[in-house]
Tab-separated table of C-alpha atoms in Angstrom:
chain	number	residue	atom	x	y	z
A	1	MET	CA	148.320	126.706	11.293
A	2	ARG	CA	146.566	125.516	14.413
A	3	HIS	CA	147.031	121.923	15.550
A	4	ARG	CA	144.119	120.458	17.475
A	5	GLU	CA	145.973	117.393	18.765
A	6	ALA	CA	148.917	119.452	20.014
A	7	ALA	CA	146.558	121.877	21.734
A	8	GLU	CA	144.681	119.003	23.384
A	9	ARG	CA	147.943	117.416	24.619
A	10	THR	CA	149.099	120.765	25.993
A	11	LEU	CA	145.795	121.284	27.798
A	12	LEU	CA	145.791	117.750	29.218
A	13	THR	CA	149.379	118.232	30.419
A	14	ALA	CA	148.371	121.452	32.172
A	15	ILE	CA	145.437	119.705	33.851
A	16	ALA	CA	147.601	116.727	34.902
A	17	ALA	CA	150.164	119.152	36.343
A	18	GLY	CA	147.447	120.417	38.675
A	19	LEU	CA	147.131	123.943	37.355
A	20	SER	CA	144.327	125.834	39.048
A	21	PRO	CA	140.963	126.427	37.355
A	22	GLY	CA	141.880	130.120	37.089
A	23	VAL	CA	145.119	129.390	35.251
A	24	LEU	CA	143.369	126.929	32.919
A	25	ALA	CA	140.683	129.520	32.233
A	26	ASP	CA	143.305	132.190	31.515
A	27	ALA	CA	145.094	129.872	29.095
A	28	LEU	CA	141.982	128.891	27.154
A	29	LEU	CA	140.565	132.399	27.053
A	30	ALA	CA	143.898	133.878	25.956
A	31	ALA	CA	144.164	131.338	23.149
A	32	GLU	CA	140.601	131.988	22.033
A	33	THR	CA	140.778	135.773	22.101
A	34	GLU	CA	144.057	135.838	20.163
A	35	ARG	CA	141.978	136.061	16.971
A	36	VAL	CA	139.424	138.833	16.572
A	37	PHE	CA	135.828	137.549	16.613
A	38	ALA	CA	136.985	133.936	16.237
A	39	ASP	CA	134.070	131.777	15.151
A	40	SER	CA	131.792	134.784	15.748
A	41	GLY	CA	132.273	134.230	19.477
A	42	HIS	CA	130.769	130.731	19.503
A	43	SER	CA	133.995	129.097	20.702
A	44	LEU	CA	134.146	131.576	23.568
A	45	ASP	CA	130.586	130.623	24.518
A	46	PHE	CA	131.491	126.925	24.538
A	47	ILE	CA	134.542	127.582	26.734
A	48	ASN	CA	132.324	129.489	29.161
A	49	LYS	CA	129.784	126.646	29.223
A	50	ALA	CA	132.570	124.128	29.859
A	51	PHE	CA	133.695	126.185	32.866
A	52	GLU	CA	130.120	126.417	34.144
A	53	CYS	CA	129.741	122.663	33.742
A	54	LEU	CA	132.934	122.006	35.696
A	55	ASP	CA	131.787	124.358	38.439
A	56	LEU	CA	128.688	122.143	38.782
A	57	ILE	CA	130.165	118.657	38.399
A	58	GLY	CA	133.624	119.331	39.821
A	59	TRP	CA	136.976	120.278	38.364
A	60	GLU	CA	138.203	116.711	38.760
A	61	HIS	CA	136.404	116.129	35.425
A	62	ALA	CA	138.428	118.819	33.627
A	63	SER	CA	140.442	116.296	31.607
A	64	SER	CA	137.188	114.947	30.137
A	65	VAL	CA	135.371	118.246	29.619
A	66	LEU	CA	137.896	120.884	28.565
A	67	PRO	CA	139.418	119.052	25.576
A	68	THR	CA	135.958	118.994	23.977
A	69	VAL	CA	136.266	122.719	23.167
A	70	VAL	CA	139.711	122.519	21.562
A	71	GLY	CA	138.583	121.209	18.163
A	72	GLN	CA	136.257	124.130	17.599
A	73	MET	CA	138.880	126.578	18.842
A	74	ALA	CA	141.473	125.183	16.429
A	75	ALA	CA	139.070	125.300	13.500
A	76	ALA	CA	137.710	128.783	14.266
A	77	ARG	CA	138.614	131.588	11.900
A	78	GLY	CA	139.105	135.094	13.161
A	79	ALA	CA	137.907	138.256	11.423
A	80	GLU	CA	141.503	139.061	10.503
A	81	GLU	CA	141.585	135.835	8.468
A	82	SER	CA	138.564	136.705	6.349
A	83	THR	CA	139.102	137.851	2.789
A	84	ALA	CA	137.270	141.156	3.252
A	85	THR	CA	139.276	142.126	6.330
A	86	HIS	CA	142.521	140.995	4.736
A	87	ARG	CA	141.849	143.093	1.625
A	88	SER	CA	141.049	146.220	3.643
A	89	CYS	CA	144.183	145.820	5.774
A	90	CYS	CA	146.425	145.246	2.792
A	91	ALA	CA	144.945	148.132	0.790
A	92	MET	CA	146.270	150.674	3.281
């Protein structure tokens, strides 16, 4: 079970603590790539676009921009969660 609100609070806490853009990127990318082909890669694209946006407008806007990707990340299903993949793994 993934909790969007908890993930957003954790991310906002990390931003408020002054973690570097690199550490924030590592955290978001690690969370997103935990599930194989989550959301067919769309969430990963949105994270990348959020980083590009912050590079243009400034990382002082991170607390407004980065939480916008969390909802999609929390809702994304990975390939390992699909019925077909689950059946093939369990049949072995």
